Short mmCIF file of N, CA and C in Angstrom, two decimals:
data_model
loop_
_atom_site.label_atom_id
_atom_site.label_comp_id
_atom_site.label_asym_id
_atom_site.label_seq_id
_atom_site.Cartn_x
_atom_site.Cartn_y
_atom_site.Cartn_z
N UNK A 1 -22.55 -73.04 -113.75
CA UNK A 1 -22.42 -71.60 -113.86
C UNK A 1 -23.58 -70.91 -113.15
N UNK A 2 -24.90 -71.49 -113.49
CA UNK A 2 -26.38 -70.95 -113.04
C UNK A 2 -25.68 -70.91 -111.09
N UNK A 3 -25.43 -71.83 -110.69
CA UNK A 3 -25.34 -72.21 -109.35
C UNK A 3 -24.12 -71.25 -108.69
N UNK A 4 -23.32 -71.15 -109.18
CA UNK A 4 -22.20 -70.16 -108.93
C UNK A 4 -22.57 -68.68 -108.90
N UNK A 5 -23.40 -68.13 -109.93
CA UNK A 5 -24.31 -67.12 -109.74
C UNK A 5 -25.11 -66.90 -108.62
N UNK A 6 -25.43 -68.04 -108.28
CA UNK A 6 -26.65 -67.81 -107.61
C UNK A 6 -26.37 -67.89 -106.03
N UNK A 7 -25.05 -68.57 -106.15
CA UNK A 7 -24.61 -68.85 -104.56
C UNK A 7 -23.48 -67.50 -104.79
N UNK A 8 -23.02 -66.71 -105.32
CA UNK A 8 -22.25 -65.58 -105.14
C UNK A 8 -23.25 -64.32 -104.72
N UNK A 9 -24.26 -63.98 -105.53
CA UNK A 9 -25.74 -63.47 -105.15
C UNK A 9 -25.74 -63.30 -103.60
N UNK A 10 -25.85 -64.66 -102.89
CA UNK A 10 -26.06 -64.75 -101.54
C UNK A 10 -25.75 -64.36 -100.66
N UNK A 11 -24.47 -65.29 -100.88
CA UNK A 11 -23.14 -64.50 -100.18
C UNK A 11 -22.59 -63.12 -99.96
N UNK A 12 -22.70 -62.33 -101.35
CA UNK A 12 -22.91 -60.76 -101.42
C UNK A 12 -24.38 -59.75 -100.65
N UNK A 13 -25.09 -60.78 -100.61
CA UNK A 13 -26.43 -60.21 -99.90
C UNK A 13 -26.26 -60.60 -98.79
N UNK A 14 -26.03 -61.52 -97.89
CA UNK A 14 -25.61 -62.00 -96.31
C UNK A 14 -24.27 -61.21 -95.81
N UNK A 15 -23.64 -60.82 -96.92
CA UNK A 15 -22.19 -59.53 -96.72
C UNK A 15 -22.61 -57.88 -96.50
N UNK A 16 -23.73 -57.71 -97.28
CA UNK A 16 -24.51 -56.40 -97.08
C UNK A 16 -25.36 -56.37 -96.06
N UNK A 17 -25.93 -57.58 -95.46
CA UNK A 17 -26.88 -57.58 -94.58
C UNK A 17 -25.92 -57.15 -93.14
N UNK A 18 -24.97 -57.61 -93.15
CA UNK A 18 -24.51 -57.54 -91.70
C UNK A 18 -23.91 -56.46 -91.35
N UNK A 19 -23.68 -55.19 -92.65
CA UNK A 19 -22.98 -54.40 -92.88
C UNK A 19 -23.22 -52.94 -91.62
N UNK A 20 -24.67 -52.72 -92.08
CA UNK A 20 -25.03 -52.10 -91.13
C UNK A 20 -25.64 -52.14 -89.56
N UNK A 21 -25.21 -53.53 -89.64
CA UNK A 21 -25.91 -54.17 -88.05
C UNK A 21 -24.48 -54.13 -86.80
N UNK A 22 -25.31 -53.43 -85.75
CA UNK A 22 -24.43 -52.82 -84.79
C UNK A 22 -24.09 -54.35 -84.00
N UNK A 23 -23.17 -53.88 -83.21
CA UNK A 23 -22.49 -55.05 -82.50
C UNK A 23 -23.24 -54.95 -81.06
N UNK A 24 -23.28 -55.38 -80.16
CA UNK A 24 -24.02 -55.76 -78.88
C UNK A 24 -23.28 -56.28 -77.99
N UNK A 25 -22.78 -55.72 -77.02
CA UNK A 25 -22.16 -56.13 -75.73
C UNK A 25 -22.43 -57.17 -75.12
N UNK A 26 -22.48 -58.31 -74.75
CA UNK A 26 -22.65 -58.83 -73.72
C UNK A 26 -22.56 -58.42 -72.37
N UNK A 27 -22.76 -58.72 -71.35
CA UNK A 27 -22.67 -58.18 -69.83
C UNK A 27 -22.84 -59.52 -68.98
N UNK A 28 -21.46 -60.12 -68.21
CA UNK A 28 -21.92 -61.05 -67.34
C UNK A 28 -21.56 -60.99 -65.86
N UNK A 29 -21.91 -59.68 -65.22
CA UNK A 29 -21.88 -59.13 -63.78
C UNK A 29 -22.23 -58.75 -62.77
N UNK A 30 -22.33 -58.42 -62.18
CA UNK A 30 -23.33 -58.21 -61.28
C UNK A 30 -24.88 -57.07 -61.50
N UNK A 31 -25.82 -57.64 -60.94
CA UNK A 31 -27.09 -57.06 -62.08
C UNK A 31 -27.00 -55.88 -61.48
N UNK A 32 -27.42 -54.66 -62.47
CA UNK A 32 -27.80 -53.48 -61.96
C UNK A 32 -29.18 -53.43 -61.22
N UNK A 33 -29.05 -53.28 -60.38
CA UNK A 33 -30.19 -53.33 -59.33
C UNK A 33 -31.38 -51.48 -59.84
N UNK A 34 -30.33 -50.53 -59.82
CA UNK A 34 -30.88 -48.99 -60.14
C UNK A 34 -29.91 -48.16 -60.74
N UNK A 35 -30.63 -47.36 -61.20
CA UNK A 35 -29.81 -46.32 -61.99
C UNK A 35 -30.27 -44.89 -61.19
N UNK A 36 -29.00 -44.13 -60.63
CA UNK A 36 -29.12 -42.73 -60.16
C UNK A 36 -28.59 -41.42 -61.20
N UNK A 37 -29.49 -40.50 -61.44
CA UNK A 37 -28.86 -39.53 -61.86
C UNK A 37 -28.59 -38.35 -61.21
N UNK A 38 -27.65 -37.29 -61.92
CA UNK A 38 -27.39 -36.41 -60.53
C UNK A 38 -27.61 -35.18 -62.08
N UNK A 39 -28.68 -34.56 -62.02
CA UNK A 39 -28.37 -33.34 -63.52
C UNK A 39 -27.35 -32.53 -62.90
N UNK A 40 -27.18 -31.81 -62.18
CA UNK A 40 -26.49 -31.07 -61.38
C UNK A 40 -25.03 -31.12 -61.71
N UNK A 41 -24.72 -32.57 -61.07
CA UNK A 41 -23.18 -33.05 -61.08
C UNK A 41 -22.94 -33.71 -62.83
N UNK A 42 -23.94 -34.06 -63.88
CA UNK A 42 -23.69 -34.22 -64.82
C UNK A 42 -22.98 -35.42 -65.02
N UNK A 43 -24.05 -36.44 -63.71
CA UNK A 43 -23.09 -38.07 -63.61
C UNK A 43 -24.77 -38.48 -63.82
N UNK A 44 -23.79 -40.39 -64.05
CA UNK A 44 -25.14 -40.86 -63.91
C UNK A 44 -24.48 -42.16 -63.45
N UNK A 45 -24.93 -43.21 -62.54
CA UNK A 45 -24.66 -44.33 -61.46
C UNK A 45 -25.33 -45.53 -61.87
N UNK A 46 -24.65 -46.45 -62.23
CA UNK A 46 -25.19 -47.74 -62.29
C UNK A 46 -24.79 -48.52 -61.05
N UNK A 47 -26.13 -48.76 -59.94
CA UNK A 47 -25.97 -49.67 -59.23
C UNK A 47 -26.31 -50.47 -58.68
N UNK A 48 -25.28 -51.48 -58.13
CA UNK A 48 -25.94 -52.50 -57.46
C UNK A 48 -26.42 -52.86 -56.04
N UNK A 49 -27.35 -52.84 -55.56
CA UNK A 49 -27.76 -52.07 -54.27
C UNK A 49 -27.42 -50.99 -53.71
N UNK A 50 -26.25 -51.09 -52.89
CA UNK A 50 -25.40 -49.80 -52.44
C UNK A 50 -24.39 -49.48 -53.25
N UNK A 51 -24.00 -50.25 -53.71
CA UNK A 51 -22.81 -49.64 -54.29
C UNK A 51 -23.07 -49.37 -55.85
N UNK A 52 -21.86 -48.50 -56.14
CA UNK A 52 -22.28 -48.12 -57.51
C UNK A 52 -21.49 -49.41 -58.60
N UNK A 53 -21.60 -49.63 -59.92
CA UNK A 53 -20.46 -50.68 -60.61
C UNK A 53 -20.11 -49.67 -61.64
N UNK A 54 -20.68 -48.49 -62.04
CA UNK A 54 -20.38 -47.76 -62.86
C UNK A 54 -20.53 -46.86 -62.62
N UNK A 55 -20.00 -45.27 -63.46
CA UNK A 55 -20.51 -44.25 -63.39
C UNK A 55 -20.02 -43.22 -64.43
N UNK A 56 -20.84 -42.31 -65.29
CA UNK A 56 -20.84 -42.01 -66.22
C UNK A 56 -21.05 -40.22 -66.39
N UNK A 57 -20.39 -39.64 -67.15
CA UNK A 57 -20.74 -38.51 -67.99
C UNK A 57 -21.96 -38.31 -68.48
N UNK A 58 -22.91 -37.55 -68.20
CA UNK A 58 -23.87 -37.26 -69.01
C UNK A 58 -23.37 -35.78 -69.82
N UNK A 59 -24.96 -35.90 -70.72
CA UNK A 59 -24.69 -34.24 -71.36
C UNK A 59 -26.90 -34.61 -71.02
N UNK A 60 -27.43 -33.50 -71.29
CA UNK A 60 -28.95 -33.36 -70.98
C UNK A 60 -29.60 -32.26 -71.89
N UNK A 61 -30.58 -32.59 -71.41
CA UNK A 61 -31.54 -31.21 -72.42
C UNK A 61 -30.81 -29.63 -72.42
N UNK A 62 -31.20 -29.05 -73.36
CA UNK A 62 -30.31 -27.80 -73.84
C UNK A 62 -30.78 -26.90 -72.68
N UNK A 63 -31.98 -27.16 -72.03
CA UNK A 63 -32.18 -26.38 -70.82
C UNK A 63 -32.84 -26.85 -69.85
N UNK A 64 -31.30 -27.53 -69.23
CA UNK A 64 -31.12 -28.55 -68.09
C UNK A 64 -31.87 -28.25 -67.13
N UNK A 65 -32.02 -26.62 -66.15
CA UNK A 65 -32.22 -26.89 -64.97
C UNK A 65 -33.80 -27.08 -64.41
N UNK A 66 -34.68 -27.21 -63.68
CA UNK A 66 -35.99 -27.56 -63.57
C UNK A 66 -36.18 -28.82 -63.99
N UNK A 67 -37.78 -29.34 -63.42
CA UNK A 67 -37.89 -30.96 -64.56
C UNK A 67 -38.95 -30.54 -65.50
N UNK A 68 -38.37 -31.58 -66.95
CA UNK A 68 -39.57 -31.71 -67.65
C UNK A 68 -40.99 -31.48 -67.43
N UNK A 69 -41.74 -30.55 -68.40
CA UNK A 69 -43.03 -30.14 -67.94
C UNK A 69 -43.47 -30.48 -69.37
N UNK A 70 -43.33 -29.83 -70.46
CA UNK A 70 -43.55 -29.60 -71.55
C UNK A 70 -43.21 -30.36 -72.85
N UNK A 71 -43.86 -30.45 -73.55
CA UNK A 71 -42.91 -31.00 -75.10
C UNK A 71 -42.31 -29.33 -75.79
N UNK A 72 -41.36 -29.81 -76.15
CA UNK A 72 -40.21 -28.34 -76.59
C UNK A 72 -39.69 -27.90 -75.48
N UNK A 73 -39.70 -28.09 -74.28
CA UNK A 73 -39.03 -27.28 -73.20
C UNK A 73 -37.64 -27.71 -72.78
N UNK A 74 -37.31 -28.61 -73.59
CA UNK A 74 -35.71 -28.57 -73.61
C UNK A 74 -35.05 -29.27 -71.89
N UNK A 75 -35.90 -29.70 -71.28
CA UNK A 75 -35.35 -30.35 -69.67
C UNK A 75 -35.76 -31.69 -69.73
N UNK A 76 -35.17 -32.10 -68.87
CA UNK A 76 -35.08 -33.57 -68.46
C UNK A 76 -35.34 -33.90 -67.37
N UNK A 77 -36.79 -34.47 -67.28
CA UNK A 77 -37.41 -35.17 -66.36
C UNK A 77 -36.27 -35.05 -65.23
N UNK A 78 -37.10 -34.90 -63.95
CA UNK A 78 -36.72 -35.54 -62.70
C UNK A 78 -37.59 -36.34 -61.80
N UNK A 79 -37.17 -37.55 -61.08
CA UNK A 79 -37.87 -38.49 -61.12
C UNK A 79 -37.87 -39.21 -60.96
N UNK A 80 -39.07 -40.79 -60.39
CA UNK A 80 -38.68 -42.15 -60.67
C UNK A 80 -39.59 -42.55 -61.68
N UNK A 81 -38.70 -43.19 -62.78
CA UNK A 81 -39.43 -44.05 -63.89
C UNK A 81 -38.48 -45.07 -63.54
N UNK A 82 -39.19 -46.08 -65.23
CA UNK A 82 -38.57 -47.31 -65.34
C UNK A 82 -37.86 -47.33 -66.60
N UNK A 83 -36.75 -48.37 -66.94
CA UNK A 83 -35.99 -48.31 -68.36
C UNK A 83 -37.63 -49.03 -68.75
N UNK A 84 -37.92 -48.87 -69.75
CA UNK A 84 -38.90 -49.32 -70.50
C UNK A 84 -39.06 -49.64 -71.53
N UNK A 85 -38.18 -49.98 -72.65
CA UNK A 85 -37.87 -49.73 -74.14
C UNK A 85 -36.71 -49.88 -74.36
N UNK A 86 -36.22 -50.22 -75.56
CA UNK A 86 -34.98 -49.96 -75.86
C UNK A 86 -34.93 -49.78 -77.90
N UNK A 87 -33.62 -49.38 -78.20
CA UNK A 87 -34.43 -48.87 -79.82
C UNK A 87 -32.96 -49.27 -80.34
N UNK A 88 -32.55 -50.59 -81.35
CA UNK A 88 -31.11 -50.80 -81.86
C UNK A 88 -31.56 -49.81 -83.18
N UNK A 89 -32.25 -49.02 -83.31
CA UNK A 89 -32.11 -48.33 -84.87
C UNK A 89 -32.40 -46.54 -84.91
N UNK A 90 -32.54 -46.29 -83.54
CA UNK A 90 -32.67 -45.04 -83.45
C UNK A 90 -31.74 -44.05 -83.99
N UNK A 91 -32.32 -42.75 -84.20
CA UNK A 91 -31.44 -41.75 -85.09
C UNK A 91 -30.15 -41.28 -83.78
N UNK A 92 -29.67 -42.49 -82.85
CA UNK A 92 -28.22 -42.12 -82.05
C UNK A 92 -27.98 -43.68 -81.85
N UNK A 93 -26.79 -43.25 -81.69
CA UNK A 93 -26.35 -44.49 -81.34
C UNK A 93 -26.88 -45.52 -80.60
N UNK A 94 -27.85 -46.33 -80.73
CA UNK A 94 -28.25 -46.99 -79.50
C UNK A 94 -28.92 -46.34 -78.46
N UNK A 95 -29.90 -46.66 -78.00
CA UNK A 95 -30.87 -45.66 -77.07
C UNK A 95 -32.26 -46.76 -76.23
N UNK A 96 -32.09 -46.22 -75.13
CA UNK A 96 -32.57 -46.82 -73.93
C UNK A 96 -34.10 -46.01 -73.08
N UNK A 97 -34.98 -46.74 -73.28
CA UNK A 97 -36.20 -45.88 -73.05
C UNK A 97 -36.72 -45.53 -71.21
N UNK A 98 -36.80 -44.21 -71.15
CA UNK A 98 -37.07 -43.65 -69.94
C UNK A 98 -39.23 -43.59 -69.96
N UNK A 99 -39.63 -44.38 -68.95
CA UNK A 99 -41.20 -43.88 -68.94
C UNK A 99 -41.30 -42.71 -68.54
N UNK A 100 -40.97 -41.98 -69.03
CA UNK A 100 -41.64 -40.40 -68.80
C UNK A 100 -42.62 -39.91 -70.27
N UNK A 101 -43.92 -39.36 -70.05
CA UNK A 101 -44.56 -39.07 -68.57
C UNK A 101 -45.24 -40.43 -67.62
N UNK A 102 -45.40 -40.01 -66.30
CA UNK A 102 -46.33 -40.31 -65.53
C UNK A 102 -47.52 -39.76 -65.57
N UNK A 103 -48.67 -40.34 -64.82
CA UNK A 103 -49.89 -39.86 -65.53
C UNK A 103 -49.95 -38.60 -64.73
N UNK A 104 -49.07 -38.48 -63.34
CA UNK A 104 -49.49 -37.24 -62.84
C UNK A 104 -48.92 -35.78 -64.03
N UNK A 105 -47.89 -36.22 -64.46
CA UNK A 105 -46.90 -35.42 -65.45
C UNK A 105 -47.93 -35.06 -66.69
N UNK A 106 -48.68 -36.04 -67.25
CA UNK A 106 -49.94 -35.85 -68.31
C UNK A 106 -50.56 -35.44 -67.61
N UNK A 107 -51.35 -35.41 -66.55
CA UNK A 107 -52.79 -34.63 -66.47
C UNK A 107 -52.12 -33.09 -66.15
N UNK A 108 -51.06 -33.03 -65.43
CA UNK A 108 -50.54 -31.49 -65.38
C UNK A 108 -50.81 -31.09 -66.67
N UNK A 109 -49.65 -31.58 -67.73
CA UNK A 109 -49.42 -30.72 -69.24
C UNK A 109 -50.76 -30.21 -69.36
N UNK A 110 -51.72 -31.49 -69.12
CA UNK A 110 -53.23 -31.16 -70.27
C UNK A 110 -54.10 -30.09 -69.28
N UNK A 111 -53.61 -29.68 -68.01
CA UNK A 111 -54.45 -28.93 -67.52
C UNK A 111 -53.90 -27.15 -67.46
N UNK A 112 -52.76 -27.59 -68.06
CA UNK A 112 -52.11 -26.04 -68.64
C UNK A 112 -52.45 -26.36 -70.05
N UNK A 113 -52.96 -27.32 -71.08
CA UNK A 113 -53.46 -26.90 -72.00
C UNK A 113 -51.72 -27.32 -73.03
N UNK A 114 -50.90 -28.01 -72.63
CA UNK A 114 -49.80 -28.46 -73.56
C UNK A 114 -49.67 -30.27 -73.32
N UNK A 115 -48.78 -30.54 -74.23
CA UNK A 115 -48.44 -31.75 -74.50
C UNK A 115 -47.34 -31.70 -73.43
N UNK A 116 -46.78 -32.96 -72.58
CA UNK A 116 -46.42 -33.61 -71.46
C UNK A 116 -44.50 -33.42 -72.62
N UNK A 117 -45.19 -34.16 -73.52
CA UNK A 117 -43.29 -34.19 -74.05
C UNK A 117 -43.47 -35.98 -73.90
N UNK A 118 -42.28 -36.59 -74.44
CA UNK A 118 -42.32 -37.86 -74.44
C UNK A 118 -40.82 -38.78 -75.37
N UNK A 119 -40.48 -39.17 -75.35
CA UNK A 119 -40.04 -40.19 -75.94
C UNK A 119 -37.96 -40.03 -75.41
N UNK A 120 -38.47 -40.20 -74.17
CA UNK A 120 -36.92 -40.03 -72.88
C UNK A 120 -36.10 -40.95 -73.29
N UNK A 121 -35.17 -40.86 -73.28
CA UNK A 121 -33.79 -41.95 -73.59
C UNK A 121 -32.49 -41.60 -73.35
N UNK A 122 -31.70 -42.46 -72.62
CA UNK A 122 -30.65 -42.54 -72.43
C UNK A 122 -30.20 -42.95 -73.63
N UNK A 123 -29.28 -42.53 -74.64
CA UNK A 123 -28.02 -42.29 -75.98
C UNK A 123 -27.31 -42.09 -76.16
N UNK A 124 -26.34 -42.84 -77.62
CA UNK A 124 -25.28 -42.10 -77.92
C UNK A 124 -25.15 -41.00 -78.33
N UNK A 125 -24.62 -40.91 -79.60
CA UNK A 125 -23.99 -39.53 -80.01
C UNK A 125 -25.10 -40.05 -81.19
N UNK A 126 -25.53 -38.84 -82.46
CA UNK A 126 -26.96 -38.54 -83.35
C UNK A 126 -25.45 -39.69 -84.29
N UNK A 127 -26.14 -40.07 -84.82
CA UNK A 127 -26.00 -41.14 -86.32
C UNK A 127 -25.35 -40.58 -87.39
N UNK A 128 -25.86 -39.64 -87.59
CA UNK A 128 -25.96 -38.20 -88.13
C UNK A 128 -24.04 -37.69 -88.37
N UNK A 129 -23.93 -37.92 -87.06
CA UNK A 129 -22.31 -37.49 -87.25
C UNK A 129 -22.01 -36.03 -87.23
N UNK A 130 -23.32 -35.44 -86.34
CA UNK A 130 -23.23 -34.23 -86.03
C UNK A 130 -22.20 -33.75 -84.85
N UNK A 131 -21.71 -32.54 -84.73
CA UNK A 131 -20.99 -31.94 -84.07
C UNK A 131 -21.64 -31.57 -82.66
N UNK A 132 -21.47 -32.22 -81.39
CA UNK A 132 -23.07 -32.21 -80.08
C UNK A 132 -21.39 -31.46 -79.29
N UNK A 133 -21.99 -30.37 -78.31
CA UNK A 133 -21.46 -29.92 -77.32
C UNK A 133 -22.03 -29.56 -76.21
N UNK A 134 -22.15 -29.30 -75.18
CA UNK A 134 -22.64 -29.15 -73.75
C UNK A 134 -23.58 -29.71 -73.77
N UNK A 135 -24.87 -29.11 -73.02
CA UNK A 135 -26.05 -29.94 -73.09
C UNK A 135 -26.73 -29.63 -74.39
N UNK A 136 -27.23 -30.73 -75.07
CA UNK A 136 -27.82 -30.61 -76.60
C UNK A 136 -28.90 -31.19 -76.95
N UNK A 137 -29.40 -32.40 -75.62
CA UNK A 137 -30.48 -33.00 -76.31
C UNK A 137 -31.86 -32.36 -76.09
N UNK A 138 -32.96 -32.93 -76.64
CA UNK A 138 -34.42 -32.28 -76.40
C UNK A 138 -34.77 -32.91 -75.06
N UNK A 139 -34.09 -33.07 -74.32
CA UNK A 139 -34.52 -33.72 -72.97
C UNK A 139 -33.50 -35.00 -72.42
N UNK A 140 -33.60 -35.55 -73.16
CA UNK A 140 -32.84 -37.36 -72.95
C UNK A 140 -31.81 -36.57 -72.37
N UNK A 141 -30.86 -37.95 -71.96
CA UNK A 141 -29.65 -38.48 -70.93
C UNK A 141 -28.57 -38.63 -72.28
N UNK A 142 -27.69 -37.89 -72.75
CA UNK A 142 -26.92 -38.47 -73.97
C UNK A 142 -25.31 -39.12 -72.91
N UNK A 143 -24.73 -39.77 -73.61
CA UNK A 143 -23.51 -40.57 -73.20
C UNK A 143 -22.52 -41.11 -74.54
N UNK A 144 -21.52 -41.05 -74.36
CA UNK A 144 -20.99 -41.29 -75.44
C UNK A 144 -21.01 -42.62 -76.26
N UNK A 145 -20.61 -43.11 -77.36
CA UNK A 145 -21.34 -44.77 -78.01
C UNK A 145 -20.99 -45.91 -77.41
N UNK A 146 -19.77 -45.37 -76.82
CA UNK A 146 -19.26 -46.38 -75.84
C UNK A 146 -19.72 -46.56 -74.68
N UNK A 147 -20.14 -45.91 -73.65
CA UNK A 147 -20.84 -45.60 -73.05
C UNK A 147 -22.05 -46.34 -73.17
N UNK A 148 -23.21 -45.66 -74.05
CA UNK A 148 -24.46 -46.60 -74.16
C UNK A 148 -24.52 -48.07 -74.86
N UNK A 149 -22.86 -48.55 -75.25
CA UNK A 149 -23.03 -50.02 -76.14
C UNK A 149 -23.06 -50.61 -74.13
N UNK A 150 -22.14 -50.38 -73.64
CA UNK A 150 -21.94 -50.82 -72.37
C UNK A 150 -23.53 -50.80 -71.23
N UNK A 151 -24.15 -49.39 -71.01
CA UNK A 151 -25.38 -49.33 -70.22
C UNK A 151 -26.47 -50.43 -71.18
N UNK A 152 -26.52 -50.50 -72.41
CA UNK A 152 -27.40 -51.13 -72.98
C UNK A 152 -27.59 -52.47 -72.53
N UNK A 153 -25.91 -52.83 -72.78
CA UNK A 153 -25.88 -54.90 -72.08
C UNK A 153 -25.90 -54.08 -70.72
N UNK A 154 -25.92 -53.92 -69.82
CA UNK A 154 -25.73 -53.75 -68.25
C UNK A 154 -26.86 -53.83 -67.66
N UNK A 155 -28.29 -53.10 -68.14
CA UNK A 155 -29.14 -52.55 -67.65
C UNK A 155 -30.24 -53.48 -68.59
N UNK A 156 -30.96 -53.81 -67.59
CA UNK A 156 -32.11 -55.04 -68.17
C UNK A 156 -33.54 -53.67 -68.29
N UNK A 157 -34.52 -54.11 -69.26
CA UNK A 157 -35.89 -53.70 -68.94
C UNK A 157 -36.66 -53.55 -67.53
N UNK A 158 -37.11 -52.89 -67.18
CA UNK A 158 -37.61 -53.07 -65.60
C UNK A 158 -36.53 -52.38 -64.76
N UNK A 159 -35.46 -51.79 -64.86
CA UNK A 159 -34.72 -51.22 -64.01
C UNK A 159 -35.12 -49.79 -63.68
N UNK A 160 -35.24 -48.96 -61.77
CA UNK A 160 -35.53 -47.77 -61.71
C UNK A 160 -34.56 -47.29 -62.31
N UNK A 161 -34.86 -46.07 -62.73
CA UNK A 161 -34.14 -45.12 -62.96
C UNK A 161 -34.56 -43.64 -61.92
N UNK A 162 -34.31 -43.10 -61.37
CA UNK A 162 -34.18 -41.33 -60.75
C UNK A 162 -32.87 -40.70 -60.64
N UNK A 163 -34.15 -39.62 -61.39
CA UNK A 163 -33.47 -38.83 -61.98
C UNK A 163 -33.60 -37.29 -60.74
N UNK A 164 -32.70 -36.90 -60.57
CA UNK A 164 -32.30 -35.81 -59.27
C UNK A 164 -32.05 -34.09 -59.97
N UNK A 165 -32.51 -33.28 -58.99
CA UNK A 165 -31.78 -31.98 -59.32
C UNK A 165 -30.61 -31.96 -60.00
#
């Protein structure tokens, strides 16, 4: 009886454990060499040398046009960084880290006397299960969950990313 307890216990705890753990794409294709964005056209390009293998919908900071200068200024970097990060528990679906700032981008902020802004990512939709329309994020690249389950396996650490008018 003790043992039946104790192995049902388990089983119910290895059933809860997996409950909230997201699923993960595999990807076995041709490597993404770079990632292009276009804010403008409201695409974004996964590719492999010349050619593109994907290409995607964005939505962007609530006030898209210009690049990132500021923390609170609502734009999205333009630019070359690197994917740099990646986050399976972030408050969106899955989210993919942009190095922004550069140090030229920090010594600007600090010589107007503000913070640079920071923590760039390509994402899904908020966790949250909020209602997102046009451009909504504080800066980041948003994409739908499907979308970033797919860029997540596609796109290795170390990949450019630029980001365009």
């Amino acid at each position: 009886m003790k043992r039946a307890v104790i192995f049902l216990a388990l089983a119910l705890t290895m059933a809860l454990a997996g409950c909230g753990a997201k699923s993960i794409r595999t990807y076995d294709g041709p490597d993404v060499t770079r990632i292009l964005v276009y804010k403008g056209d409201r695409k974004m390009y996964l590719m492999h040398g010349g050619q593109p293998l994907k290409v995607y919908n964005i939505k962007l900071g609530f006030d898209p046009v210009g690049p990132k200068q500021f923390s609170g200024d609502g734009k999205t970097p333009e630019g070359t960084y690197l994917i740099d990060r990646r986050n399976p528990n972030s408050q969106f679906h899955l989210s993919v880290g942009i190095s922004y700032p550069n140090p030229q981008q920090m010594a600007f902020a600090s010589e107007q006397g503000k913070q640079p802004g920071g923590d760039i990512f390509i994402h899904g939709a908020p966790n949250s299960g909020a209602d997102v329309v046009g451009d909504w994020t504080a800066g980041c690249i948003a994409v739908t969950n499907a979308d970033i389950e797919e860029i997540w396996s596609m796109v290795p650490d170390g990949t450019l990313i630029t980001i365009y008018p």
